[in-house]
Every structure is written in structure tokens, then in C-alpha cells.
mmCIF file of C-alpha atoms in Angstrom:
data_model
loop_
_atom_site.group_PDB
_atom_site.id
_atom_site.type_symbol
_atom_site.label_atom_id
_atom_site.label_comp_id
_atom_site.label_asym_id
_atom_site.label_seq_id
_atom_site.Cartn_x
_atom_site.Cartn_y
_atom_site.Cartn_z
ATOM 1 C CA MET O 29 3.568 -9.170 25.915
ATOM 2 C CA ASN O 30 6.783 -10.878 27.470
ATOM 3 C CA ASP O 31 7.837 -10.436 30.767
ATOM 4 C CA ARG O 32 10.446 -7.416 29.153
ATOM 5 C CA GLY O 33 7.646 -5.805 27.745
ATOM 6 C CA LYS O 34 8.321 -6.913 24.174
ATOM 7 C CA ILE O 35 5.064 -7.664 22.046
ATOM 8 C CA LYS O 36 4.844 -10.742 21.609
ATOM 9 C CA LEU O 37 4.657 -11.656 17.393
ATOM 10 C CA LEU O 38 4.424 -14.847 15.424
ATOM 11 C CA PHE O 39 4.600 -15.036 11.780
ATOM 12 C CA VAL O 40 3.049 -17.889 10.251
ATOM 13 C CA ILE O 41 4.449 -19.194 6.650
ATOM 14 C CA HIS O 42 4.861 -21.020 3.870
ATOM 15 C CA ARG O 43 7.764 -22.049 4.078
ATOM 16 C CA LEU O 44 11.478 -19.756 4.086
ATOM 17 C CA ASP O 45 12.408 -20.959 0.484
ATOM 18 C CA VAL O 46 12.639 -19.041 -2.613
ATOM 19 C CA GLY O 47 9.292 -16.331 -3.762
ATOM 20 C CA GLY O 48 9.140 -13.111 -3.526
ATOM 21 C CA ALA O 49 7.433 -12.367 -0.685
ATOM 22 C CA GLU O 50 9.597 -14.828 1.542
ATOM 23 C CA LYS O 51 12.559 -12.397 0.295
ATOM 24 C CA SER O 52 10.020 -9.862 1.192
ATOM 25 C CA PHE O 53 9.040 -11.073 4.956
ATOM 26 C CA VAL O 54 12.746 -11.745 5.735
ATOM 27 C CA SER O 55 13.266 -8.240 4.593
ATOM 28 C CA LEU O 56 11.151 -6.803 7.103
ATOM 29 C CA LEU O 57 12.335 -9.666 10.402
ATOM 30 C CA ASN O 58 15.672 -7.641 9.222
ATOM 31 C CA SER O 59 14.294 -4.098 10.084
ATOM 32 C CA LEU O 60 11.788 -3.977 12.631
ATOM 33 C CA PRO O 61 13.494 -2.007 15.784
ATOM 34 C CA GLU O 62 14.379 -6.078 17.546
ATOM 35 C CA GLU O 63 13.980 -4.073 21.394
ATOM 36 C CA GLN O 64 9.780 -3.785 21.026
ATOM 37 C CA PHE O 65 9.957 -7.384 20.071
ATOM 38 C CA ASP O 66 9.729 -11.193 21.124
ATOM 39 C CA ILE O 67 8.922 -12.617 17.885
ATOM 40 C CA THR O 68 9.108 -16.837 16.674
ATOM 41 C CA VAL O 69 8.240 -17.910 13.143
ATOM 42 C CA LYS O 70 6.843 -21.189 12.361
ATOM 43 C CA ALA O 71 6.421 -22.290 8.746
ATOM 44 C CA GLN O 72 5.632 -25.534 7.279
ATOM 45 C CA LYS O 73 9.708 -25.764 6.203
ATOM 46 C CA THR O 74 11.733 -23.861 7.929
ATOM 47 C CA ASN O 75 15.259 -24.765 6.049
ATOM 48 C CA GLY O 76 14.700 -23.213 2.856
ATOM 49 C CA ILE O 77 17.359 -21.143 0.832
ATOM 50 C CA PHE O 78 16.423 -17.650 3.126
ATOM 51 C CA ARG O 79 16.589 -19.315 6.153
ATOM 52 C CA GLN O 80 20.625 -18.037 7.033
ATOM 53 C CA TYR O 81 18.802 -14.617 6.562
ATOM 54 C CA ILE O 82 16.806 -14.340 9.809
ATOM 55 C CA PRO O 83 17.954 -12.605 12.134
ATOM 56 C CA ASP O 84 19.527 -14.326 14.814
ATOM 57 C CA GLY O 85 17.115 -13.904 17.913
ATOM 58 C CA VAL O 86 14.345 -14.788 16.063
ATOM 59 C CA LYS O 87 12.692 -18.555 16.949
ATOM 60 C CA VAL O 88 12.434 -20.724 14.331
ATOM 61 C CA SER O 89 10.252 -23.742 14.567
ATOM 62 C CA GLU O 90 7.547 -25.905 12.478
ATOM 63 C CA LEU O 91 4.306 -25.596 12.101
ATOM 64 C CA PRO O 92 2.278 -28.949 13.494
ATOM 65 C CA ALA O 93 2.763 -32.010 12.103
ATOM 66 C CA ASP O 94 -0.781 -32.238 10.742
ATOM 67 C CA TYR O 95 -0.122 -29.406 9.527
ATOM 68 C CA ILE O 96 2.304 -30.023 6.628
ATOM 69 C CA CYS O 97 0.749 -33.131 5.989
ATOM 70 C CA MET O 98 -2.452 -31.065 4.799
ATOM 71 C CA ALA O 99 -0.062 -28.925 3.489
ATOM 72 C CA GLU O 100 2.509 -31.034 1.263
ATOM 73 C CA ARG O 101 1.955 -33.511 -1.772
ATOM 74 C CA ILE O 102 1.743 -36.798 -0.828
ATOM 75 C CA SER O 103 4.672 -37.477 -3.059
ATOM 76 C CA ASN O 104 6.783 -35.223 -0.474
ATOM 77 C CA VAL O 105 9.044 -36.351 0.947
ATOM 78 C CA ASN O 106 8.635 -33.822 3.909
ATOM 79 C CA PHE O 107 4.939 -35.335 4.146
ATOM 80 C CA TRP O 108 6.252 -38.611 5.074
ATOM 81 C CA ARG O 109 8.831 -37.168 7.406
ATOM 82 C CA HIS O 110 5.465 -35.672 9.722
ATOM 83 C CA ALA O 111 2.857 -38.332 8.591
ATOM 84 C CA SER O 112 1.487 -41.067 10.875
ATOM 85 C CA LEU O 113 -1.225 -43.645 10.119
ATOM 86 C CA ARG O 114 -3.118 -41.036 10.920
ATOM 87 C CA THR O 115 -2.394 -38.427 8.519
ATOM 88 C CA VAL O 116 -2.112 -40.697 6.469
ATOM 89 C CA TRP O 117 -5.656 -42.165 6.825
ATOM 90 C CA LEU O 118 -6.765 -38.601 6.667
ATOM 91 C CA LYS O 119 -4.815 -36.886 2.987
ATOM 92 C CA ALA O 120 -6.272 -40.364 1.362
ATOM 93 C CA MET O 121 -9.603 -39.927 2.692
ATOM 94 C CA CYS O 122 -8.586 -36.063 0.932
ATOM 95 C CA ILE O 123 -7.658 -36.714 -2.080
ATOM 96 C CA ILE O 124 -10.230 -39.006 -2.635
ATOM 97 C CA GLY O 125 -13.103 -37.003 -1.691
ATOM 98 C CA CYS O 126 -11.799 -33.498 -3.505
ATOM 99 C CA HIS O 127 -11.658 -36.242 -6.518
ATOM 100 C CA LEU O 128 -15.154 -37.407 -6.116
ATOM 101 C CA ARG O 129 -17.107 -33.583 -5.061
ATOM 102 C CA GLY O 130 -19.662 -32.371 -7.024
ATOM 103 C CA LYS O 131 -20.258 -29.594 -8.608
ATOM 104 C CA GLU O 132 -22.289 -27.503 -5.821
ATOM 105 C CA SER O 133 -19.358 -28.745 -3.346
ATOM 106 C CA LYS O 134 -17.062 -27.095 -5.699
ATOM 107 C CA SER O 135 -19.267 -23.719 -6.189
ATOM 108 C CA ARG O 136 -18.410 -23.670 -2.510
ATOM 109 C CA MET O 137 -15.219 -24.318 -1.504
ATOM 110 C CA SER O 138 -11.835 -24.241 -4.200
ATOM 111 C CA HIS O 139 -10.098 -26.950 -3.941
ATOM 112 C CA GLU O 140 -7.175 -25.422 -0.961
ATOM 113 C CA GLN O 141 -10.451 -24.646 1.121
ATOM 114 C CA TYR O 142 -12.040 -27.987 0.790
ATOM 115 C CA TYR O 143 -8.074 -29.405 2.489
ATOM 116 C CA ASN O 144 -8.686 -26.853 5.466
ATOM 117 C CA GLU O 145 -12.844 -27.883 5.864
ATOM 118 C CA PHE O 146 -11.143 -31.706 5.721
ATOM 119 C CA TRP O 147 -9.017 -31.192 8.309
ATOM 120 C CA LYS O 148 -9.577 -28.348 10.513
ATOM 121 C CA LYS O 149 -11.115 -30.076 12.973
ATOM 122 C CA HIS O 150 -8.204 -33.067 13.283
ATOM 123 C CA MET O 151 -5.442 -29.945 13.155
ATOM 124 C CA SER O 152 -3.183 -29.393 16.137
ATOM 125 C CA ASP O 153 -3.170 -25.726 18.131
ATOM 126 C CA VAL O 154 -0.373 -23.242 18.658
ATOM 127 C CA LYS O 155 -0.487 -23.787 22.440
ATOM 128 C CA GLU O 156 1.840 -20.043 23.532
ATOM 129 C CA ARG O 157 0.017 -17.655 22.932
ATOM 130 C CA PHE O 158 1.137 -14.044 21.802
ATOM 131 C CA ASP O 159 0.015 -10.790 21.362
ATOM 132 C CA VAL O 160 -0.395 -10.729 17.646
ATOM 133 C CA ALA O 161 -0.604 -13.306 14.515
ATOM 134 C CA VAL O 162 0.773 -12.528 11.031
ATOM 135 C CA SER O 163 -0.006 -14.809 8.781
ATOM 136 C CA TYR O 164 2.101 -13.752 6.462
ATOM 137 C CA MET O 165 0.687 -15.844 3.211
ATOM 138 C CA ASP O 166 -2.978 -16.305 1.896
ATOM 139 C CA CYS O 167 -2.081 -20.073 2.018
ATOM 140 C CA THR O 168 -2.231 -20.111 5.776
ATOM 141 C CA ASN O 169 -4.948 -18.025 6.892
ATOM 142 C CA TYR O 170 -6.843 -20.064 7.448
ATOM 143 C CA PHE O 171 -4.247 -21.854 9.927
ATOM 144 C CA VAL O 172 -3.871 -18.288 11.331
ATOM 145 C CA ILE O 173 -8.008 -17.932 13.018
ATOM 146 C CA ASP O 174 -8.168 -21.656 13.283
ATOM 147 C CA HIS O 175 -5.455 -22.604 15.576
ATOM 148 C CA VAL O 176 -3.690 -19.867 17.324
ATOM 149 C CA ASN O 177 -4.328 -17.964 20.483
ATOM 150 C CA ALA O 178 -3.630 -14.626 20.284
ATOM 151 C CA ALA O 179 -5.176 -11.249 20.711
ATOM 152 C CA ARG O 180 -5.607 -9.528 17.408
ATOM 153 C CA LYS O 181 -5.106 -11.586 14.433
ATOM 154 C CA ILE O 182 -3.476 -10.140 11.106
ATOM 155 C CA LEU O 183 -4.262 -12.044 7.604
ATOM 156 C CA TRP O 184 -2.448 -11.018 4.565
ATOM 157 C CA CYS O 185 -3.446 -11.340 0.927
ATOM 158 C CA HIS O 186 0.185 -11.419 -2.074
ATOM 159 C CA ASN O 187 -2.339 -11.083 -5.238
ATOM 160 C CA ASP O 188 -5.046 -10.178 -7.223
ATOM 161 C CA TYR O 189 -8.297 -11.968 -5.625
ATOM 162 C CA ASN O 190 -10.048 -12.562 -8.312
ATOM 163 C CA LYS O 191 -6.918 -14.930 -9.842
ATOM 164 C CA LEU O 192 -7.092 -16.919 -7.180
ATOM 165 C CA ASP O 193 -8.556 -20.145 -7.047
ATOM 166 C CA TYR O 194 -10.844 -19.079 -3.879
ATOM 167 C CA ASN O 195 -14.827 -18.876 -3.458
ATOM 168 C CA ALA O 196 -15.270 -15.359 -0.852
ATOM 169 C CA ALA O 197 -18.575 -16.545 0.150
ATOM 170 C CA TYR O 198 -16.001 -19.398 2.074
ATOM 171 C CA ASP O 199 -13.072 -16.777 3.387
ATOM 172 C CA THR O 200 -16.051 -13.862 4.443
ATOM 173 C CA TYR O 201 -15.807 -16.653 7.637
ATOM 174 C CA TYR O 202 -12.183 -16.427 8.058
ATOM 175 C CA TYR O 203 -12.037 -12.637 6.567
ATOM 176 C CA ASN O 204 -14.637 -11.329 9.753
ATOM 177 C CA LYS O 205 -12.238 -13.361 12.208
ATOM 178 C CA ALA O 206 -9.639 -11.198 11.615
ATOM 179 C CA ASP O 207 -8.487 -8.208 13.255
ATOM 180 C CA LYS O 208 -6.715 -6.469 9.504
ATOM 181 C CA ILE O 209 -6.310 -7.923 6.028
ATOM 182 C CA CYS O 210 -3.212 -7.274 4.600
ATOM 183 C CA THR O 211 -2.354 -6.242 0.476
ATOM 184 C CA ILE O 212 0.303 -5.278 -1.546
ATOM 185 C CA SER O 213 -1.419 -3.087 -3.826
ATOM 186 C CA GLN O 214 -3.578 -0.775 -5.027
ATOM 187 C CA THR O 215 -5.001 -2.501 -7.414
ATOM 188 C CA CYS O 216 -4.812 -5.933 -5.020
ATOM 189 C CA LEU O 217 -7.228 -3.887 -2.508
ATOM 190 C CA ASN O 218 -9.541 -3.125 -5.252
ATOM 191 C CA SER O 219 -9.986 -7.018 -5.948
ATOM 192 C CA LEU O 220 -10.557 -7.194 -2.466
ATOM 193 C CA LEU O 221 -13.009 -4.405 -1.412
ATOM 194 C CA PHE O 222 -15.054 -5.765 -4.984
ATOM 195 C CA ASN O 223 -14.983 -9.405 -3.020
ATOM 196 C CA PHE O 224 -15.401 -8.026 -0.226
ATOM 197 C CA PRO O 225 -17.575 -4.569 0.343
ATOM 198 C CA SER O 226 -18.339 -4.607 3.570
ATOM 199 C CA MET O 227 -14.967 -4.735 5.098
ATOM 200 C CA THR O 228 -13.708 -1.629 3.803
ATOM 201 C CA ASP O 229 -12.085 -0.848 7.421
ATOM 202 C CA LYS O 230 -10.673 -3.779 7.619
ATOM 203 C CA PHE O 231 -8.666 -3.590 4.386
ATOM 204 C CA ASP O 232 -4.873 -2.337 3.958
ATOM 205 C CA VAL O 233 -1.739 -1.521 1.665
ATOM 206 C CA VAL O 234 1.333 -2.594 3.376
ATOM 207 C CA GLU O 235 3.433 -3.650 0.572
ATOM 208 C CA ASN O 236 6.447 -5.861 -0.184
ATOM 209 C CA ILE O 237 10.165 -4.435 1.110
ATOM 210 C CA SER O 238 12.605 -3.687 -1.456
ATOM 211 C CA SER O 239 15.576 -2.042 0.688
ATOM 212 C CA LYS O 240 17.776 0.293 -2.186
ATOM 213 C CA LYS O 241 20.706 0.103 0.155
ATOM 214 C CA MET O 242 20.353 -3.935 0.657
ATOM 215 C CA ILE O 243 19.902 -4.686 -2.981
ATOM 216 C CA LEU O 244 22.765 -2.303 -4.425
ATOM 217 C CA ALA O 245 25.200 -4.196 -1.594
ATOM 218 C CA GLN O 246 24.061 -7.825 -2.038
ATOM 219 C CA SER O 247 24.962 -7.046 -6.223
ATOM 220 C CA TYR O 248 27.999 -6.269 -5.725
ATOM 221 C CA SER O 249 29.208 -9.149 -4.379
ATOM 222 C CA LEU O 250 30.501 -12.272 -6.597
ATOM 223 C CA ASP O 251 31.378 -15.829 -5.345
ATOM 224 C CA GLU O 252 27.435 -16.917 -5.411
ATOM 225 C CA MET O 253 27.862 -16.167 -9.464
ATOM 226 C CA ARG O 254 31.488 -17.451 -9.798
ATOM 227 C CA SER O 255 31.083 -20.904 -8.319
ATOM 228 C CA SER O 256 28.374 -21.364 -9.384
ATOM 229 C CA GLU O 257 29.543 -22.700 -13.017
ATOM 230 C CA ASP O 258 26.031 -21.281 -14.736
ATOM 231 C CA GLY O 259 28.156 -19.820 -17.361
ATOM 232 C CA PHE O 260 26.528 -16.297 -16.518
ATOM 233 C CA PHE O 261 29.600 -13.820 -16.373
ATOM 234 C CA ALA O 262 31.503 -15.786 -18.957
ATOM 235 C CA ASP O 263 28.933 -14.780 -21.364
ATOM 236 C CA GLU O 264 29.537 -11.763 -24.037
ATOM 237 C CA ARG O 265 25.612 -11.922 -25.120
ATOM 238 C CA PHE O 266 22.786 -9.893 -24.381
ATOM 239 C CA LYS O 267 21.573 -11.337 -21.524
ATOM 240 C CA ILE O 268 18.163 -11.529 -20.640
ATOM 241 C CA LEU O 269 17.098 -11.994 -17.081
ATOM 242 C CA SER O 270 13.936 -13.494 -15.363
ATOM 243 C CA ILE O 271 12.881 -14.237 -12.130
ATOM 244 C CA GLY O 272 10.247 -16.384 -10.471
ATOM 245 C CA ARG O 273 8.372 -19.771 -9.365
ATOM 246 C CA LEU O 274 8.500 -22.236 -11.873
ATOM 247 C CA SER O 275 5.082 -21.850 -12.621
ATOM 248 C CA GLU O 276 1.508 -21.614 -14.841
ATOM 249 C CA GLN O 277 1.466 -18.169 -13.393
ATOM 250 C CA LYS O 278 4.298 -16.578 -14.183
ATOM 251 C CA GLY O 279 4.403 -17.387 -17.835
ATOM 252 C CA PHE O 280 7.685 -18.702 -19.312
ATOM 253 C CA ASP O 281 6.390 -21.102 -21.559
ATOM 254 C CA MET O 282 5.410 -17.386 -23.113
ATOM 255 C CA ALA O 283 9.191 -16.542 -22.554
ATOM 256 C CA VAL O 284 10.407 -20.039 -24.095
ATOM 257 C CA ASP O 285 8.018 -19.122 -27.532
ATOM 258 C CA ALA O 286 9.380 -15.984 -27.265
ATOM 259 C CA ALA O 287 13.256 -16.900 -27.320
ATOM 260 C CA SER O 288 12.757 -19.649 -29.924
ATOM 261 C CA ILE O 289 11.166 -16.342 -31.953
ATOM 262 C CA LEU O 290 14.437 -13.680 -30.967
ATOM 263 C CA LYS O 291 16.582 -17.007 -32.641
ATOM 264 C CA GLY O 292 15.144 -16.923 -35.798
ATOM 265 C CA ARG O 293 15.050 -13.289 -35.937
ATOM 266 C CA GLY O 294 19.664 -14.011 -35.612
ATOM 267 C CA VAL O 295 19.977 -12.633 -32.072
ATOM 268 C CA ARG O 296 22.488 -12.882 -30.011
ATOM 269 C CA PHE O 297 21.163 -13.119 -26.795
ATOM 270 C CA CYS O 298 21.123 -15.886 -23.733
ATOM 271 C CA TRP O 299 17.470 -16.171 -21.255
ATOM 272 C CA TYR O 300 18.743 -16.206 -17.543
ATOM 273 C CA ILE O 301 15.735 -18.085 -15.450
ATOM 274 C CA LEU O 302 16.337 -17.904 -11.641
ATOM 275 C CA GLY O 303 13.338 -20.490 -10.451
ATOM 276 C CA ILE O 304 12.685 -23.421 -9.297
ATOM 277 C CA GLY O 305 9.346 -25.027 -9.578
ATOM 278 C CA PHE O 306 6.586 -27.965 -9.944
ATOM 279 C CA SER O 307 6.923 -26.119 -14.059
ATOM 280 C CA GLN O 308 10.277 -27.765 -14.282
ATOM 281 C CA LYS O 309 10.210 -31.350 -16.254
ATOM 282 C CA ASP O 310 7.314 -29.559 -18.557
ATOM 283 C CA LEU O 311 9.209 -26.289 -19.856
ATOM 284 C CA ASP O 312 12.648 -28.399 -19.880
ATOM 285 C CA GLU O 313 10.639 -30.190 -22.683
ATOM 286 C CA GLN O 314 9.195 -27.331 -24.418
ATOM 287 C CA VAL O 315 12.883 -26.045 -24.431
ATOM 288 C CA LYS O 316 14.250 -29.765 -26.405
ATOM 289 C CA ARG O 317 11.347 -29.121 -28.479
ATOM 290 C CA ASN O 318 12.122 -25.239 -29.478
ATOM 291 C CA ASP O 319 15.283 -25.942 -30.123
ATOM 292 C CA VAL O 320 16.877 -23.674 -28.095
ATOM 293 C CA SER O 321 19.074 -24.757 -25.057
ATOM 294 C CA ASP O 322 21.478 -22.713 -26.469
ATOM 295 C CA VAL O 323 20.120 -19.408 -25.417
ATOM 296 C CA VAL O 324 17.363 -20.093 -22.612
ATOM 297 C CA LYS O 325 19.147 -21.778 -19.261
ATOM 298 C CA PHE O 326 16.934 -22.555 -16.132
ATOM 299 C CA ILE O 327 19.788 -22.109 -13.829
ATOM 300 C CA GLY O 328 18.356 -22.696 -10.295
ATOM 301 C CA VAL O 329 17.839 -20.339 -7.225
ATOM 302 C CA ARG O 330 20.349 -17.749 -5.776
ATOM 303 C CA SER O 331 21.165 -17.008 -2.416
ATOM 304 C CA ASN O 332 21.932 -13.152 -3.953
ATOM 305 C CA PRO O 333 20.638 -12.769 -7.496
ATOM 306 C CA TYR O 334 20.998 -9.159 -7.174
ATOM 307 C CA PRO O 335 24.945 -9.590 -9.391
ATOM 308 C CA TYR O 336 23.043 -11.245 -12.075
ATOM 309 C CA MET O 337 20.369 -8.438 -11.697
ATOM 310 C CA ARG O 338 23.166 -5.930 -12.254
ATOM 311 C CA MET O 339 25.083 -7.964 -14.735
ATOM 312 C CA SER O 340 22.195 -8.045 -17.369
ATOM 313 C CA ASP O 341 21.618 -6.421 -20.154
ATOM 314 C CA MET O 342 17.712 -6.710 -19.527
ATOM 315 C CA PHE O 343 14.637 -7.478 -17.250
ATOM 316 C CA VAL O 344 11.559 -9.770 -18.316
ATOM 317 C CA MET O 345 8.676 -10.064 -16.956
ATOM 318 C CA SER O 346 6.192 -12.488 -18.153
ATOM 319 C CA SER O 347 3.551 -13.495 -15.650
ATOM 320 C CA ARG O 348 0.371 -13.335 -16.412
ATOM 321 C CA TYR O 349 -0.942 -11.986 -13.030
ATOM 322 C CA GLU O 350 0.802 -10.513 -9.312
ATOM 323 C CA GLY O 351 0.196 -8.980 -7.261
ATOM 324 C CA LYS O 352 2.999 -6.261 -6.605
ATOM 325 C CA SER O 353 6.113 -8.162 -7.877
ATOM 326 C CA ILE O 354 9.569 -8.285 -5.926
ATOM 327 C CA ALA O 355 12.074 -8.667 -8.391
ATOM 328 C CA LEU O 356 10.331 -5.928 -10.813
ATOM 329 C CA ASP O 357 10.876 -3.411 -8.142
ATOM 330 C CA GLU O 358 14.625 -4.714 -7.880
ATOM 331 C CA ALA O 359 14.850 -4.815 -11.072
ATOM 332 C CA LYS O 360 13.019 -0.499 -11.311
ATOM 333 C CA ILE O 361 16.647 -0.158 -8.368
ATOM 334 C CA LEU O 362 19.269 -1.558 -10.152
ATOM 335 C CA CYS O 363 18.066 0.668 -13.172
ATOM 336 C CA LYS O 364 17.044 -2.401 -15.782
ATOM 337 C CA PRO O 365 15.784 -1.969 -18.783
ATOM 338 C CA ILE O 366 12.816 -3.864 -18.134
ATOM 339 C CA VAL O 367 9.925 -5.485 -20.718
ATOM 340 C CA SER O 368 6.615 -6.948 -19.236
ATOM 341 C CA THR O 369 3.375 -8.301 -19.716
ATOM 342 C CA ASN O 370 0.643 -6.593 -19.942
ATOM 343 C CA TYR O 371 -1.203 -8.472 -16.467
ATOM 344 C CA PRO O 372 -3.296 -6.626 -14.621
ATOM 345 C CA THR O 373 -1.494 -4.661 -12.050
ATOM 346 C CA VAL O 374 1.912 -3.886 -13.840
ATOM 347 C CA GLY O 375 0.735 -0.318 -14.054
ATOM 348 C CA ASP O 376 0.739 -0.229 -10.476
ATOM 349 C CA ALA O 377 5.277 -0.202 -10.828
ATOM 350 C CA LEU O 378 5.488 -0.084 -14.838
ATOM 351 C CA THR O 379 4.408 3.151 -16.909
ATOM 352 C CA ASP O 380 5.266 2.005 -20.518
ATOM 353 C CA GLY O 381 7.716 3.883 -22.337
ATOM 354 C CA VAL O 382 8.161 5.812 -19.276
ATOM 355 C CA ASN O 383 10.096 3.203 -17.032
ATOM 356 C CA GLY O 384 9.797 0.131 -19.204
ATOM 357 C CA MET O 385 8.098 -1.397 -21.798
ATOM 358 C CA ILE O 386 4.310 -3.338 -21.210
ATOM 359 C CA VAL O 387 3.722 -5.291 -24.062
ATOM 360 C CA ASP O 388 0.604 -8.077 -25.100
ATOM 361 C CA MET O 389 0.905 -10.811 -23.198
ATOM 362 C CA SER O 390 1.707 -13.313 -25.647
ATOM 363 C CA ALA O 391 4.924 -14.452 -26.659
ATOM 364 C CA MET O 392 4.811 -12.833 -30.222
ATOM 365 C CA ALA O 393 4.585 -9.754 -28.727
ATOM 366 C CA LEU O 394 7.071 -10.402 -25.737
ATOM 367 C CA ALA O 395 9.524 -11.510 -28.246
ATOM 368 C CA ASP O 396 8.601 -8.167 -30.807
ATOM 369 C CA GLY O 397 8.795 -6.271 -26.902
ATOM 370 C CA ILE O 398 12.710 -7.275 -26.370
ATOM 371 C CA TRP O 399 13.651 -6.981 -30.531
ATOM 372 C CA SER O 400 12.616 -2.637 -29.919
ATOM 373 C CA LEU O 401 14.887 -2.521 -27.320
ATOM 374 C CA TYR O 402 17.456 -4.797 -28.617
ATOM 375 C CA ASN O 403 17.877 -2.830 -31.250
ATOM 376 C CA ASP O 404 17.767 0.503 -29.919
ATOM 377 C CA GLU O 405 20.134 0.916 -27.014
ATOM 378 C CA ARG O 406 19.013 4.469 -26.098
ATOM 379 C CA LYS O 407 15.727 3.690 -25.742
ATOM 380 C CA ARG O 408 17.263 1.429 -23.112
ATOM 381 C CA GLN O 409 19.715 3.840 -21.142
ATOM 382 C CA ARG O 410 16.775 6.846 -21.544
ATOM 383 C CA LEU O 411 14.401 4.189 -19.085
ATOM 384 C CA SER O 412 17.267 3.287 -17.305
ATOM 385 C CA ASP O 413 17.885 6.910 -16.601
ATOM 386 C CA ASN O 414 14.254 7.084 -15.862
ATOM 387 C CA LEU O 415 14.178 4.354 -13.501
ATOM 388 C CA SER O 416 17.531 6.405 -11.707
ATOM 389 C CA GLU O 417 15.587 9.565 -11.052
ATOM 390 C CA GLU O 418 12.702 7.528 -9.323
ATOM 391 C CA ASN O 419 12.604 6.810 -5.449
ATOM 392 C CA CYS O 420 11.799 2.893 -6.018
ATOM 393 C CA ASP O 421 12.870 2.783 -1.609
ATOM 394 C CA ASN O 422 9.902 1.207 0.083
ATOM 395 C CA ALA O 423 12.088 0.066 3.336
ATOM 396 C CA ASP O 424 10.918 2.900 5.824
ATOM 397 C CA MET O 425 7.592 3.233 4.295
ATOM 398 C CA VAL O 426 6.144 -0.448 4.979
ATOM 399 C CA VAL O 427 8.417 -1.208 8.400
ATOM 400 C CA ASN O 428 6.678 2.566 9.991
ATOM 401 C CA LYS O 429 2.848 0.898 8.311
ATOM 402 C CA PHE O 430 3.497 -3.083 9.613
ATOM 403 C CA LEU O 431 4.415 -0.925 12.953
ATOM 404 C CA ASP O 432 1.305 0.550 12.598
ATOM 405 C CA LEU O 433 -0.734 -2.647 12.148
ATOM 406 C CA VAL O 434 1.002 -4.352 15.366
ATOM 407 C CA LYS O 435 1.358 -1.827 18.193
#
């Protein structure tokens, strides 16, 4: 503890940019009792879209340059901002080694685990000592165990472990070193128990935080929407909204194909997708190939997506897998008719036909589900009414659970 009796708490996260876990993290920071904690946040990238929402009393700094150079792509400007001759050489050796390693090496370590194993002996430690250190993202778990000095260490797994490219044998060492490993849903917990059956007592569920009061208040703030010039505010067509990182996991390639099917059926709509990511170029090319640039709009990120969600006619999840989608929880809070693919953990959030529609994981199934709700206003209203009676606000429960973990 510091000299005022506060618990010295460190959070390590990869970045403060767009993402459900990042949004949940910032919501958690704003919900913790500041009189009980002296909080430090260390991140790979500190100037993301959520930086402005970090509470004033929280100290924010970058992770060591060694870590940043390991984690960033060599083509990324953030790599070169922190690079030295030594880290350039290490990165080159790691890239070559990862490319050349054989089947035996790949069976023992995933790509990310190989990078960690190669770099950890070259990595700088965090010099300050903490009472509790929390790795809030899967990708920072190794760093917290190997390079942070803390009396207690808590790790996070934000996805279904079976869907991650990790080797459980390798992670067993790190999980054994942790005091607790948190995940975000019962399905994710079951996945961890399956892979690490001897660690039952170490696992706990702490959901992503969703504050109904905050979401409802921000959903009526239209300044960012009106100034964005993305066309959403004035669009009188049936508006579909999706939110997520532009990656293979989120299934937006299926969404583009589904939009093409709906356009072919004569539906008067526009599908707005909030997010950025490495798949942007491929998705833009797919939009052009499918001739749907008039009905599919990738409009980037917004610090306040809630007006878009409130003013949309339908929310669609096209994911291939999720841990526990915070965007889906937010759509439920705003009582949106929801169509979702049947990814493994969707049952933790939706009951088909009660508070949403769950469809098979294909473009055609997505299109059919959207088509069904589009043509049935009474069914859309029934789903919204059911959501209005559901308690989707978990802020107090999550904060209390977290306080129990760190005290």
C-alpha cells in the first residue's frame, strides 16, 4: 500500500483503442472507489480513443520499449518510434525464427507464445512494486507474470480459450503463477476448465461491465454523429448497425455477402459498420466486387457509438466467436431488435425468439434472419419489449466482484 493506505493497483492492457474489452476496462476504472486505490495503467499504446475517459487520478504510461517492439508489427510506426538497433535485430531474428520453425515447435507454442519465449529474456522489468497487478487482456498475461513485481497477480482471458491460438501446455506454467484467472462468461469459464482441469479454484467469472445509466445518457448526445458527415443521421432507409474490430473473428465478410443478398431482394436499407482493423482493405474490395457500396458503409470508430445504436432499426452480430460481446449487451440495454450468428457463447446473452434471433453462421442465414425481422414489425417490437423487461445493467455486480478479487 502507499503511504495513504491505498492499494497500489497496476493494470496492464495492450492499448486504449476501440474494442469491447477496452471499453469495459475504462468503465471499470470509472466505477472503482478512488479513495481505496492508487491506480497505474501501462499500455502498449496510450493515445487511443478511450484515453480521454481515463479518470484524472489514474497514472498512465507506456509499457517498456522492448515490449512495444515485440508486440507491434515491424511495419507499424509505433514500432519504429521505440526501436533501437538491438530491438530491430531481435525483431528480425524472431520473424525469421518463427517462419522457419518446424511442426514440433508449433505444437508446443503458438505464434504469440513463440514471440514471448524468444523475447522474455531480453525484456525490461517494471521497476515499481505494486500490491496487485492485473493483466486485463490475454496478450499481456505473459508480461505481467514475467516482468511485474506485485504481491498478487490477476490474469484475464477475454475469449473462449478453445477459439484462441494458444497452447494450453505452455500457458499452464503462467496460469500456475497467477493468483486468479478471470474470464467473462460461463461458456468461457467452461472452456478454461476443460483445458486446465487442475486449476478449478483459480478461475472466476467477471463480466464485461455495461452501465445502463451511462449508455442511455450518452445515446442522446448527437454532436459527434452530426459532425461526422457519415450520412447516418439523415438516412431515412432501414438502418442496420454492427460494431466490432474489422477482423476475421467478427465475420463482416459474411455481413457484406448478406447485404448483397438483401439488396438483390429489393430491401431498402443501409448497413453501417463501426470499427477499424487489419481486414479493412479486404472488406473494401469485397464491397466493390459485390456492388454494395450504396448499402454497406464502413464508417470507422466513434468515441460515442450509442446514438448510432439507439437510432438504428436493427443490431446485427456476425461474429464467428466471442467471449462475451459488450456491443451485444449494449444493444440489449437500448432494446434493439437483434440478429446474431450462432457463435459458441451467444447463448449466454440471447435466447432465440425471446430477446433476439439466432441464425446459422452463413451469409444466407444472416440475410434470411434480417429479412424475416425487416418484414415483421410486430416481431421486432416484441423482441424490444422483452428486452425492456430484462435487467441488462451489471455495473454494481462487476465492481463488487472485482473488489473482492483485489482486496
